[in-house]
């Protein structure tokens, strides 16, 4: 017996929304750590809560700046000007 499907929509109750956010944030950070260890992948994760608080994870073997530079080279998308 599996879990039932839930409808993906905004949780109106602020207390329930905060609990869900906290649990899911912890879960996605845990998955980022696992894929880093198991697959030797370079991972950077930044989450901004609706309150403005930031949570982040970056693989120990790299930095966010290195990953953003790599992203820039791979995708060709300009993230910021050199003067910044």
mmCIF file of N, CA, C and O in Angstrom:
data_model
loop_
_atom_site.group_PDB
_atom_site.id
_atom_site.type_symbol
_atom_site.label_atom_id
_atom_site.label_comp_id
_atom_site.label_asym_id
_atom_site.label_seq_id
_atom_site.Cartn_x
_atom_site.Cartn_y
_atom_site.Cartn_z
ATOM 1 N N UNK A 1 0.845 -1.172 0.000
ATOM 2 C CA UNK A 1 0.000 0.000 0.000
ATOM 3 C C UNK A 1 0.894 1.240 0.000
ATOM 4 O O UNK A 1 1.713 1.422 0.900
ATOM 5 N N UNK A 2 0.756 2.077 -1.027
ATOM 6 C CA UNK A 2 1.567 3.285 -1.148
ATOM 7 C C UNK A 2 0.851 4.507 -0.600
ATOM 8 O O UNK A 2 -0.279 4.440 -0.131
ATOM 9 N N UNK A 3 1.534 5.585 -0.680
ATOM 10 C CA UNK A 3 0.948 6.846 -0.234
ATOM 11 C C UNK A 3 -0.029 7.358 -1.279
ATOM 12 O O UNK A 3 0.146 7.148 -2.478
ATOM 13 N N UNK A 4 -1.022 8.079 -0.811
ATOM 14 C CA UNK A 4 -1.979 8.676 -1.736
ATOM 15 C C UNK A 4 -1.401 9.921 -2.369
ATOM 16 O O UNK A 4 -0.523 10.573 -1.817
ATOM 17 N N UNK A 5 -1.884 10.253 -3.544
ATOM 18 C CA UNK A 5 -1.424 11.452 -4.227
ATOM 19 C C UNK A 5 -2.053 12.676 -3.576
ATOM 20 O O UNK A 5 -3.197 12.647 -3.143
ATOM 21 N N UNK A 6 -1.255 13.746 -3.505
ATOM 22 C CA UNK A 6 -1.790 14.989 -2.965
ATOM 23 C C UNK A 6 -1.872 16.019 -4.078
ATOM 24 O O UNK A 6 -1.093 15.987 -5.028
ATOM 25 N N UNK A 7 -2.801 16.907 -3.934
ATOM 26 C CA UNK A 7 -2.935 17.992 -4.905
ATOM 27 C C UNK A 7 -1.876 19.042 -4.568
ATOM 28 O O UNK A 7 -1.750 19.461 -3.417
ATOM 29 N N UNK A 8 -1.112 19.441 -5.571
ATOM 30 C CA UNK A 8 -0.075 20.439 -5.354
ATOM 31 C C UNK A 8 -0.707 21.819 -5.467
ATOM 32 O O UNK A 8 -1.070 22.275 -6.546
ATOM 33 N N UNK A 9 -0.857 22.457 -4.327
ATOM 34 C CA UNK A 9 -1.394 23.817 -4.255
ATOM 35 C C UNK A 9 -0.860 24.449 -2.989
ATOM 36 O O UNK A 9 -0.336 23.762 -2.107
ATOM 37 N N UNK A 10 -0.995 25.753 -2.892
ATOM 38 C CA UNK A 10 -0.503 26.481 -1.731
ATOM 39 C C UNK A 10 -1.230 26.017 -0.471
ATOM 40 O O UNK A 10 -2.445 25.859 -0.463
ATOM 41 N N UNK A 11 -0.473 25.823 0.592
ATOM 42 C CA UNK A 11 -1.051 25.440 1.871
ATOM 43 C C UNK A 11 -1.506 26.722 2.558
ATOM 44 O O UNK A 11 -0.692 27.615 2.834
ATOM 45 N N UNK A 12 -2.776 26.834 2.821
ATOM 46 C CA UNK A 12 -3.334 28.071 3.361
ATOM 47 C C UNK A 12 -2.998 28.283 4.832
ATOM 48 O O UNK A 12 -2.758 29.406 5.259
ATOM 49 N N UNK A 13 -2.973 27.231 5.612
ATOM 50 C CA UNK A 13 -2.664 27.352 7.039
ATOM 51 C C UNK A 13 -1.171 27.636 7.196
ATOM 52 O O UNK A 13 -0.326 26.820 6.820
ATOM 53 N N UNK A 14 -0.823 28.794 7.755
ATOM 54 C CA UNK A 14 0.583 29.208 7.815
ATOM 55 C C UNK A 14 1.427 28.275 8.680
ATOM 56 O O UNK A 14 2.601 28.050 8.376
ATOM 57 N N UNK A 15 0.853 27.733 9.727
ATOM 58 C CA UNK A 15 1.597 26.813 10.584
ATOM 59 C C UNK A 15 1.918 25.529 9.826
ATOM 60 O O UNK A 15 3.065 25.050 9.840
ATOM 61 N N UNK A 16 0.926 24.972 9.154
ATOM 62 C CA UNK A 16 1.147 23.756 8.356
ATOM 63 C C UNK A 16 2.120 24.020 7.210
ATOM 64 O O UNK A 16 2.949 23.167 6.875
ATOM 65 N N UNK A 17 2.008 25.209 6.605
ATOM 66 C CA UNK A 17 2.894 25.573 5.496
ATOM 67 C C UNK A 17 4.343 25.621 5.975
ATOM 68 O O UNK A 17 5.247 25.124 5.308
ATOM 69 N N UNK A 18 4.587 26.192 7.158
ATOM 70 C CA UNK A 18 5.942 26.296 7.696
ATOM 71 C C UNK A 18 6.514 24.917 8.016
ATOM 72 O O UNK A 18 7.678 24.634 7.736
ATOM 73 N N UNK A 19 5.698 24.049 8.572
ATOM 74 C CA UNK A 19 6.150 22.691 8.895
ATOM 75 C C UNK A 19 6.508 21.943 7.613
ATOM 76 O O UNK A 19 7.558 21.297 7.517
ATOM 77 N N UNK A 20 5.649 22.050 6.602
ATOM 78 C CA UNK A 20 5.902 21.383 5.322
ATOM 79 C C UNK A 20 7.167 21.926 4.671
ATOM 80 O O UNK A 20 8.001 21.172 4.166
ATOM 81 N N UNK A 21 7.323 23.255 4.708
ATOM 82 C CA UNK A 21 8.522 23.878 4.136
ATOM 83 C C UNK A 21 9.779 23.345 4.825
ATOM 84 O O UNK A 21 10.751 22.964 4.164
ATOM 85 N N UNK A 22 9.762 23.307 6.137
ATOM 86 C CA UNK A 22 10.918 22.859 6.901
ATOM 87 C C UNK A 22 11.272 21.406 6.575
ATOM 88 O O UNK A 22 12.446 21.068 6.357
ATOM 89 N N UNK A 23 10.268 20.539 6.531
ATOM 90 C CA UNK A 23 10.510 19.120 6.232
ATOM 91 C C UNK A 23 11.027 18.934 4.812
ATOM 92 O O UNK A 23 11.974 18.168 4.574
ATOM 93 N N UNK A 24 10.427 19.610 3.856
ATOM 94 C CA UNK A 24 10.842 19.451 2.459
ATOM 95 C C UNK A 24 12.209 20.072 2.201
ATOM 96 O O UNK A 24 13.000 19.558 1.416
ATOM 97 N N UNK A 25 12.500 21.187 2.872
ATOM 98 C CA UNK A 25 13.820 21.804 2.756
ATOM 99 C C UNK A 25 14.882 20.838 3.258
ATOM 100 O O UNK A 25 15.896 20.610 2.599
ATOM 101 N N UNK A 26 14.633 20.237 4.407
ATOM 102 C CA UNK A 26 15.582 19.262 4.958
ATOM 103 C C UNK A 26 15.752 18.082 4.007
ATOM 104 O O UNK A 26 16.876 17.596 3.804
ATOM 105 N N UNK A 27 14.656 17.637 3.408
ATOM 106 C CA UNK A 27 14.699 16.508 2.484
ATOM 107 C C UNK A 27 15.500 16.803 1.234
ATOM 108 O O UNK A 27 16.306 15.965 0.787
ATOM 109 N N UNK A 28 15.318 17.987 0.668
ATOM 110 C CA UNK A 28 16.031 18.300 -0.574
ATOM 111 C C UNK A 28 17.512 18.541 -0.310
ATOM 112 O O UNK A 28 18.366 18.186 -1.122
ATOM 113 N N UNK A 29 17.841 19.093 0.855
ATOM 114 C CA UNK A 29 19.251 19.265 1.215
ATOM 115 C C UNK A 29 19.900 17.892 1.445
ATOM 116 O O UNK A 29 21.029 17.651 1.019
ATOM 117 N N UNK A 30 19.168 16.986 2.070
ATOM 118 C CA UNK A 30 19.674 15.627 2.283
ATOM 119 C C UNK A 30 19.943 14.944 0.935
ATOM 120 O O UNK A 30 20.985 14.296 0.747
ATOM 121 N N UNK A 31 19.024 15.099 -0.020
ATOM 122 C CA UNK A 31 19.213 14.501 -1.347
ATOM 123 C C UNK A 31 20.409 15.112 -2.060
ATOM 124 O O UNK A 31 21.161 14.412 -2.754
ATOM 125 N N UNK A 32 20.611 16.424 -1.905
ATOM 126 C CA UNK A 32 21.768 17.082 -2.518
ATOM 127 C C UNK A 32 23.066 16.513 -1.954
ATOM 128 O O UNK A 32 24.016 16.265 -2.691
ATOM 129 N N UNK A 33 23.098 16.295 -0.634
ATOM 130 C CA UNK A 33 24.282 15.712 -0.005
ATOM 131 C C UNK A 33 24.509 14.289 -0.501
ATOM 132 O O UNK A 33 25.646 13.880 -0.783
ATOM 133 N N UNK A 34 23.433 13.520 -0.625
ATOM 134 C CA UNK A 34 23.555 12.130 -1.067
ATOM 135 C C UNK A 34 24.089 12.040 -2.489
ATOM 136 O O UNK A 34 24.964 11.217 -2.773
ATOM 137 N N UNK A 35 23.561 12.858 -3.395
ATOM 138 C CA UNK A 35 24.019 12.778 -4.791
ATOM 139 C C UNK A 35 25.466 13.244 -4.907
ATOM 140 O O UNK A 35 26.215 12.752 -5.741
ATOM 141 N N UNK A 36 25.870 14.149 -4.031
ATOM 142 C CA UNK A 36 27.270 14.583 -4.008
ATOM 143 C C UNK A 36 28.187 13.425 -3.624
ATOM 144 O O UNK A 36 29.199 13.182 -4.276
ATOM 145 N N UNK A 37 27.814 12.694 -2.585
ATOM 146 C CA UNK A 37 28.651 11.592 -2.092
ATOM 147 C C UNK A 37 28.577 10.383 -3.022
ATOM 148 O O UNK A 37 29.603 9.835 -3.430
ATOM 149 N N UNK A 38 27.371 9.962 -3.375
ATOM 150 C CA UNK A 38 27.199 8.729 -4.144
ATOM 151 C C UNK A 38 27.697 8.841 -5.576
ATOM 152 O O UNK A 38 28.241 7.884 -6.120
ATOM 153 N N UNK A 39 27.500 9.994 -6.196
ATOM 154 C CA UNK A 39 27.803 10.136 -7.618
ATOM 155 C C UNK A 39 28.959 11.079 -7.916
ATOM 156 O O UNK A 39 29.248 11.362 -9.081
ATOM 157 N N UNK A 40 29.591 11.595 -6.869
ATOM 158 C CA UNK A 40 30.700 12.524 -7.037
ATOM 159 C C UNK A 40 30.284 13.723 -7.892
ATOM 160 O O UNK A 40 31.055 14.213 -8.716
ATOM 161 N N UNK A 41 29.049 14.164 -7.715
ATOM 162 C CA UNK A 41 28.523 15.300 -8.474
ATOM 163 C C UNK A 41 28.808 16.592 -7.724
ATOM 164 O O UNK A 41 28.921 16.606 -6.504
ATOM 165 N N UNK A 42 28.938 17.668 -8.481
ATOM 166 C CA UNK A 42 29.086 18.985 -7.875
ATOM 167 C C UNK A 42 27.702 19.611 -7.789
ATOM 168 O O UNK A 42 27.034 19.794 -8.800
ATOM 169 N N UNK A 43 27.281 19.919 -6.574
ATOM 170 C CA UNK A 43 25.923 20.406 -6.340
ATOM 171 C C UNK A 43 25.969 21.708 -5.563
ATOM 172 O O UNK A 43 26.733 21.851 -4.609
ATOM 173 N N UNK A 44 25.142 22.641 -5.988
ATOM 174 C CA UNK A 44 24.944 23.867 -5.227
ATOM 175 C C UNK A 44 23.446 24.107 -5.166
ATOM 176 O O UNK A 44 22.748 24.037 -6.175
ATOM 177 N N UNK A 45 22.954 24.370 -3.970
ATOM 178 C CA UNK A 45 21.527 24.544 -3.756
ATOM 179 C C UNK A 45 21.318 25.782 -2.893
ATOM 180 O O UNK A 45 21.938 25.921 -1.841
ATOM 181 N N UNK A 46 20.465 26.687 -3.356
ATOM 182 C CA UNK A 46 20.120 27.884 -2.597
ATOM 183 C C UNK A 46 18.605 27.954 -2.527
ATOM 184 O O UNK A 46 17.922 27.866 -3.550
ATOM 185 N N UNK A 47 18.081 28.108 -1.309
ATOM 186 C CA UNK A 47 16.639 28.193 -1.101
ATOM 187 C C UNK A 47 16.341 29.474 -0.331
ATOM 188 O O UNK A 47 16.951 29.728 0.715
ATOM 189 N N UNK A 48 15.406 30.268 -0.846
ATOM 190 C CA UNK A 48 14.956 31.459 -0.141
ATOM 191 C C UNK A 48 13.541 31.210 0.359
ATOM 192 O O UNK A 48 12.638 30.921 -0.421
ATOM 193 N N UNK A 49 13.352 31.335 1.664
ATOM 194 C CA UNK A 49 12.027 31.182 2.253
ATOM 195 C C UNK A 49 11.206 32.434 1.967
ATOM 196 O O UNK A 49 11.752 33.486 1.621
ATOM 197 N N UNK A 50 9.898 32.333 2.117
ATOM 198 C CA UNK A 50 9.038 33.492 1.896
ATOM 199 C C UNK A 50 9.354 34.604 2.897
ATOM 200 O O UNK A 50 9.089 35.774 2.646
ATOM 201 N N UNK A 51 9.965 34.243 4.013
ATOM 202 C CA UNK A 51 10.369 35.235 5.020
ATOM 203 C C UNK A 51 11.641 35.964 4.609
ATOM 204 O O UNK A 51 12.038 36.932 5.241
ATOM 205 N N UNK A 52 12.302 35.479 3.543
ATOM 206 C CA UNK A 52 13.541 36.077 3.073
ATOM 207 C C UNK A 52 14.787 35.361 3.574
ATOM 208 O O UNK A 52 15.892 35.673 3.149
ATOM 209 N N UNK A 53 14.605 34.414 4.474
ATOM 210 C CA UNK A 53 15.746 33.669 5.006
ATOM 211 C C UNK A 53 16.302 32.737 3.938
ATOM 212 O O UNK A 53 15.559 32.142 3.168
ATOM 213 N N UNK A 54 17.633 32.632 3.905
ATOM 214 C CA UNK A 54 18.297 31.818 2.895
ATOM 215 C C UNK A 54 18.886 30.563 3.532
ATOM 216 O O UNK A 54 19.428 30.603 4.630
ATOM 217 N N UNK A 55 18.776 29.456 2.816
ATOM 218 C CA UNK A 55 19.406 28.195 3.196
ATOM 219 C C UNK A 55 20.206 27.735 1.988
ATOM 220 O O UNK A 55 19.761 27.891 0.842
ATOM 221 N N UNK A 56 21.373 27.182 2.246
ATOM 222 C CA UNK A 56 22.216 26.786 1.124
ATOM 223 C C UNK A 56 22.987 25.503 1.412
ATOM 224 O O UNK A 56 23.185 25.123 2.564
ATOM 225 N N UNK A 57 23.385 24.858 0.328
ATOM 226 C CA UNK A 57 24.279 23.710 0.386
ATOM 227 C C UNK A 57 25.177 23.778 -0.831
ATOM 228 O O UNK A 57 24.724 24.092 -1.937
ATOM 229 N N UNK A 58 26.444 23.503 -0.645
ATOM 230 C CA UNK A 58 27.388 23.423 -1.753
ATOM 231 C C UNK A 58 28.308 22.242 -1.503
ATOM 232 O O UNK A 58 28.743 22.020 -0.367
ATOM 233 N N UNK A 59 28.581 21.481 -2.539
ATOM 234 C CA UNK A 59 29.475 20.331 -2.416
ATOM 235 C C UNK A 59 30.793 20.766 -1.791
ATOM 236 O O UNK A 59 31.305 21.839 -2.114
ATOM 237 N N UNK A 60 31.338 19.938 -0.919
ATOM 238 C CA UNK A 60 32.600 20.295 -0.246
ATOM 239 C C UNK A 60 33.767 20.502 -1.208
ATOM 240 O O UNK A 60 34.675 21.252 -0.912
ATOM 241 N N UNK A 61 33.727 19.872 -2.353
ATOM 242 C CA UNK A 61 34.857 19.930 -3.283
ATOM 243 C C UNK A 61 34.826 21.150 -4.201
ATOM 244 O O UNK A 61 35.692 21.282 -5.060
ATOM 245 N N UNK A 62 33.869 22.036 -4.025
ATOM 246 C CA UNK A 62 33.747 23.180 -4.930
ATOM 247 C C UNK A 62 33.196 24.385 -4.185
ATOM 248 O O UNK A 62 32.923 24.320 -2.989
ATOM 249 N N UNK A 63 33.046 25.487 -4.917
ATOM 250 C CA UNK A 63 32.433 26.691 -4.362
ATOM 251 C C UNK A 63 31.282 27.111 -5.263
ATOM 252 O O UNK A 63 31.203 26.686 -6.425
ATOM 253 N N UNK A 64 30.418 27.939 -4.740
ATOM 254 C CA UNK A 64 29.285 28.420 -5.536
ATOM 255 C C UNK A 64 29.791 29.205 -6.741
ATOM 256 O O UNK A 64 29.283 29.054 -7.855
ATOM 257 N N UNK A 65 30.813 30.020 -6.543
ATOM 258 C CA UNK A 65 31.366 30.819 -7.652
ATOM 259 C C UNK A 65 31.895 29.904 -8.752
ATOM 260 O O UNK A 65 31.649 30.143 -9.947
ATOM 261 N N UNK A 66 32.614 28.835 -8.371
ATOM 262 C CA UNK A 66 33.123 27.883 -9.367
ATOM 263 C C UNK A 66 31.977 27.236 -10.144
ATOM 264 O O UNK A 66 32.044 27.096 -11.371
ATOM 265 N N UNK A 67 30.917 26.848 -9.437
ATOM 266 C CA UNK A 67 29.775 26.221 -10.110
ATOM 267 C C UNK A 67 29.054 27.199 -11.019
ATOM 268 O O UNK A 67 28.629 26.841 -12.120
ATOM 269 N N UNK A 68 28.928 28.449 -10.592
ATOM 270 C CA UNK A 68 28.271 29.444 -11.443
ATOM 271 C C UNK A 68 29.105 29.750 -12.676
ATOM 272 O O UNK A 68 28.565 29.943 -13.767
ATOM 273 N N UNK A 69 30.431 29.798 -12.523
ATOM 274 C CA UNK A 69 31.305 29.980 -13.689
ATOM 275 C C UNK A 69 31.168 28.810 -14.655
ATOM 276 O O UNK A 69 31.098 28.998 -15.878
ATOM 277 N N UNK A 70 31.119 27.609 -14.104
ATOM 278 C CA UNK A 70 30.948 26.408 -14.941
ATOM 279 C C UNK A 70 29.599 26.447 -15.663
ATOM 280 O O UNK A 70 29.506 26.121 -16.848
ATOM 281 N N UNK A 71 28.556 26.851 -14.941
ATOM 282 C CA UNK A 71 27.226 26.990 -15.539
ATOM 283 C C UNK A 71 27.255 27.999 -16.680
ATOM 284 O O UNK A 71 26.709 27.765 -17.753
ATOM 285 N N UNK A 72 27.922 29.118 -16.437
ATOM 286 C CA UNK A 72 28.019 30.164 -17.454
ATOM 287 C C UNK A 72 28.702 29.640 -18.720
ATOM 288 O O UNK A 72 28.236 29.877 -19.835
ATOM 289 N N UNK A 73 29.800 28.893 -18.548
ATOM 290 C CA UNK A 73 30.530 28.357 -19.696
ATOM 291 C C UNK A 73 29.719 27.296 -20.438
ATOM 292 O O UNK A 73 29.713 27.246 -21.659
ATOM 293 N N UNK A 74 29.037 26.421 -19.700
ATOM 294 C CA UNK A 74 28.272 25.332 -20.310
ATOM 295 C C UNK A 74 27.025 25.835 -21.024
ATOM 296 O O UNK A 74 26.693 25.363 -22.105
ATOM 297 N N UNK A 75 26.318 26.762 -20.393
ATOM 298 C CA UNK A 75 25.033 27.196 -20.948
ATOM 299 C C UNK A 75 25.156 28.382 -21.890
ATOM 300 O O UNK A 75 24.290 28.593 -22.734
ATOM 301 N N UNK A 76 26.215 29.159 -21.714
ATOM 302 C CA UNK A 76 26.367 30.361 -22.530
ATOM 303 C C UNK A 76 25.495 31.513 -22.053
ATOM 304 O O UNK A 76 25.461 32.579 -22.672
ATOM 305 N N UNK A 77 24.797 31.329 -20.945
ATOM 306 C CA UNK A 77 23.931 32.382 -20.410
ATOM 307 C C UNK A 77 24.759 33.324 -19.551
ATOM 308 O O UNK A 77 25.562 32.899 -18.742
ATOM 309 N N UNK A 78 24.536 34.595 -19.739
ATOM 310 C CA UNK A 78 25.271 35.604 -18.984
ATOM 311 C C UNK A 78 24.549 35.856 -17.668
ATOM 312 O O UNK A 78 23.434 36.358 -17.652
ATOM 313 N N UNK A 79 25.188 35.503 -16.574
ATOM 314 C CA UNK A 79 24.575 35.671 -15.255
ATOM 315 C C UNK A 79 24.803 37.051 -14.686
ATOM 316 O O UNK A 79 23.976 37.571 -13.968
ATOM 317 N N UNK A 80 25.952 37.630 -14.974
ATOM 318 C CA UNK A 80 26.261 38.979 -14.499
ATOM 319 C C UNK A 80 27.393 39.537 -15.358
ATOM 320 O O UNK A 80 28.075 38.817 -16.068
ATOM 321 N N UNK A 81 27.566 40.853 -15.281
ATOM 322 C CA UNK A 81 28.647 41.502 -16.017
ATOM 323 C C UNK A 81 29.961 41.319 -15.283
ATOM 324 O O UNK A 81 29.986 41.187 -14.057
ATOM 325 N N UNK A 82 31.053 41.392 -16.010
ATOM 326 C CA UNK A 82 32.377 41.229 -15.409
ATOM 327 C C UNK A 82 32.664 42.319 -14.394
ATOM 328 O O UNK A 82 33.384 42.097 -13.429
ATOM 329 N N UNK A 83 32.093 43.504 -14.594
ATOM 330 C CA UNK A 83 32.354 44.621 -13.666
ATOM 331 C C UNK A 83 31.728 44.384 -12.304
ATOM 332 O O UNK A 83 32.098 45.020 -11.319
ATOM 333 N N UNK A 84 30.779 43.480 -12.204
ATOM 334 C CA UNK A 84 30.143 43.200 -10.930
ATOM 335 C C UNK A 84 30.861 42.088 -10.237
ATOM 336 O O UNK A 84 30.681 41.732 -9.163
#
